[in-house]
Tab-separated table of C-alpha atoms in Angstrom:
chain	number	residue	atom	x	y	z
A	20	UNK	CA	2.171	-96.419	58.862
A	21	UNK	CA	0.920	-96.556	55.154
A	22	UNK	CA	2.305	-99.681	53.471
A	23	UNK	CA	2.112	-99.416	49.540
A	24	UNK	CA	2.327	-102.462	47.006
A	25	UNK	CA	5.864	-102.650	45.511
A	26	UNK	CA	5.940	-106.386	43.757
A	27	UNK	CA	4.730	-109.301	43.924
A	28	UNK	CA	7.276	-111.854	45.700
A	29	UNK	CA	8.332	-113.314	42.600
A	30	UNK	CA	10.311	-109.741	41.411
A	31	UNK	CA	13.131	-109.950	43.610
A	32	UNK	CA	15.056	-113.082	44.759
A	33	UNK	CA	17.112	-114.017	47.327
A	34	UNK	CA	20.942	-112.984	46.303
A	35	UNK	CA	19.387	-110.165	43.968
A	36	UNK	CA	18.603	-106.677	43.971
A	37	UNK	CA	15.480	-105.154	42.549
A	38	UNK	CA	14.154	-100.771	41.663
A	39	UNK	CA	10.891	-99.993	41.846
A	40	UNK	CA	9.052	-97.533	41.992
A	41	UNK	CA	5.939	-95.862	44.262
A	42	UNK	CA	4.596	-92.619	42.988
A	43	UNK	CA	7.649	-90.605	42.554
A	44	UNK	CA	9.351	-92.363	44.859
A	45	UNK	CA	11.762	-95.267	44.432
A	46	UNK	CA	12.577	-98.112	46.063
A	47	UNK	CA	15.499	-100.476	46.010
A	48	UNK	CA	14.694	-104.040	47.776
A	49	UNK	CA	18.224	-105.996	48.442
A	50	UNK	CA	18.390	-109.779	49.251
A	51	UNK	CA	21.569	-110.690	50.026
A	52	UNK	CA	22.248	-114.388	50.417
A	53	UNK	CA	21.650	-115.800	53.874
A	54	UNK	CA	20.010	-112.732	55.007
A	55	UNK	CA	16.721	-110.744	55.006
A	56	UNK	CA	15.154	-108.844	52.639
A	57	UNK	CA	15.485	-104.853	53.088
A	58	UNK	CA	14.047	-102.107	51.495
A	59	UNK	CA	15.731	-98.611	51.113
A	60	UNK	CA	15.246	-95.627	49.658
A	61	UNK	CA	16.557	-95.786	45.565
A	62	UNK	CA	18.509	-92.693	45.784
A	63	UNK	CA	22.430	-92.532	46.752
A	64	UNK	CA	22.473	-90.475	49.879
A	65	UNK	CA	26.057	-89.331	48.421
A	66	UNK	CA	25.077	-86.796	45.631
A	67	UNK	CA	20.907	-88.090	45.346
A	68	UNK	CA	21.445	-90.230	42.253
A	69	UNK	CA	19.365	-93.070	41.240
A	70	UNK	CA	20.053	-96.235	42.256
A	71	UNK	CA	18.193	-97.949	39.273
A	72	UNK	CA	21.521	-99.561	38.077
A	73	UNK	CA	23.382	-100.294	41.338
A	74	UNK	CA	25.853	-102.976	41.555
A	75	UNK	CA	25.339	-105.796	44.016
A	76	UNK	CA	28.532	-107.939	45.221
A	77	UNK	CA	27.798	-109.936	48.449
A	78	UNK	CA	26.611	-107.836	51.051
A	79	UNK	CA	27.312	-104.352	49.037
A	80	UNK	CA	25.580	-102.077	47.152
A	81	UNK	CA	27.641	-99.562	45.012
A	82	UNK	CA	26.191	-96.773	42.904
A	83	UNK	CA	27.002	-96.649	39.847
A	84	UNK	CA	27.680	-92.723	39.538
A	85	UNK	CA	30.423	-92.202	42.204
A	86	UNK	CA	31.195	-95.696	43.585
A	87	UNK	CA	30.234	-95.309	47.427
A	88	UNK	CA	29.919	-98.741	48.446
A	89	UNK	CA	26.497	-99.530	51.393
A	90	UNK	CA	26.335	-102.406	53.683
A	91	UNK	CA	23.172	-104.078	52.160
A	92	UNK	CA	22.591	-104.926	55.935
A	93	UNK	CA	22.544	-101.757	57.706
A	94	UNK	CA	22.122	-99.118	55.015
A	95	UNK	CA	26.212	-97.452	56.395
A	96	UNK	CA	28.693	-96.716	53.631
A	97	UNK	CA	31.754	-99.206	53.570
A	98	UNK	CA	33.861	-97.481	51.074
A	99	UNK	CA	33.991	-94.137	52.745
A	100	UNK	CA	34.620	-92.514	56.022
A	101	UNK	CA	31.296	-90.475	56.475
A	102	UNK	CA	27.672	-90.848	57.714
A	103	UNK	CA	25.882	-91.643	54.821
A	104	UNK	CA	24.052	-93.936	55.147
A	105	UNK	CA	20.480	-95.391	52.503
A	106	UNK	CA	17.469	-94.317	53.820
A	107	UNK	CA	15.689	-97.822	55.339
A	108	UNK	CA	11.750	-98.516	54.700
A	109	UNK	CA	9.813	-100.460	56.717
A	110	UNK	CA	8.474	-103.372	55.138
A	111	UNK	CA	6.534	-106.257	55.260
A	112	UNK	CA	4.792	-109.095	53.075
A	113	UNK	CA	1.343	-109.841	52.856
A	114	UNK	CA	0.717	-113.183	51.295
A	115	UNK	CA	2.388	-112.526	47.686
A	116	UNK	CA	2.882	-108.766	48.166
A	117	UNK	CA	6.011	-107.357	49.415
A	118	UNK	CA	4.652	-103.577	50.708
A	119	UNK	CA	7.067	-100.665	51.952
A	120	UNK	CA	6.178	-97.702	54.011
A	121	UNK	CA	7.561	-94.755	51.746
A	122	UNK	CA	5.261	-92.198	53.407
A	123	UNK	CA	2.634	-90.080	51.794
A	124	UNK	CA	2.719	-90.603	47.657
A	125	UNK	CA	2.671	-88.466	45.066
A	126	UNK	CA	1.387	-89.287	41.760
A	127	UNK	CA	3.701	-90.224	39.123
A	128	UNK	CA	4.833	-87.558	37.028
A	129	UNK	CA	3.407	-87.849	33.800
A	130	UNK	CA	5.337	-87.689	30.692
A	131	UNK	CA	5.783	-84.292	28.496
């Protein structure tokens, strides 16, 4: 496994949702109350938007492009009848670092 820095602690809070990013990938980190922190790929596995403006209610996550609704807990859609399902990271802290295994990274793409 190859961890990679995502935030410090501080960025996300318990209740909240935060988008990051790691090389070209991104990374969504949900907290919902009362539960633990996850980490899951920042693209809808619906239609591969971004999940940079999701809406978090509870224990769901809903993208903002098409509405599909994810169990913050388990990654499975709630809203429709299908497999899809977010894409989980591993993750772990180390002291003040919260670090997700995203795989092998790419440099960010630089601007044109």
């Amino acid at each position: 496994m190859a961890f990679t820095f995502i935030c410090h602690a501080s960025a996300v809070s318990e209740g909240s949702i935060g988008f990051f990013q790691a090389g070209r990938k991104s990374v969504l980190l949900v907290w919902p109350t009362g539960g633990e922190l996850k980490a899951y790929r920042g693209r809808c596995p619906h239609a591969d938007m971004p999940l940079n403006d999701a809406i978090f209610k509870e224990q769901t996550v809903t993208c903002p492009h098409h509405q599909w609704g994810f169990d913050c807990a388990s990654g499975k859609c709630v809203t429709h009848l299908v497999r899809n399902a977010l894409h989980p990271y591993d993750l772990r802290m180390e002291g003040d670092e919260i670090q997700v295994d995203v795989g092998p990274l790419k440099p960010a793409r630089s601007p044109a």
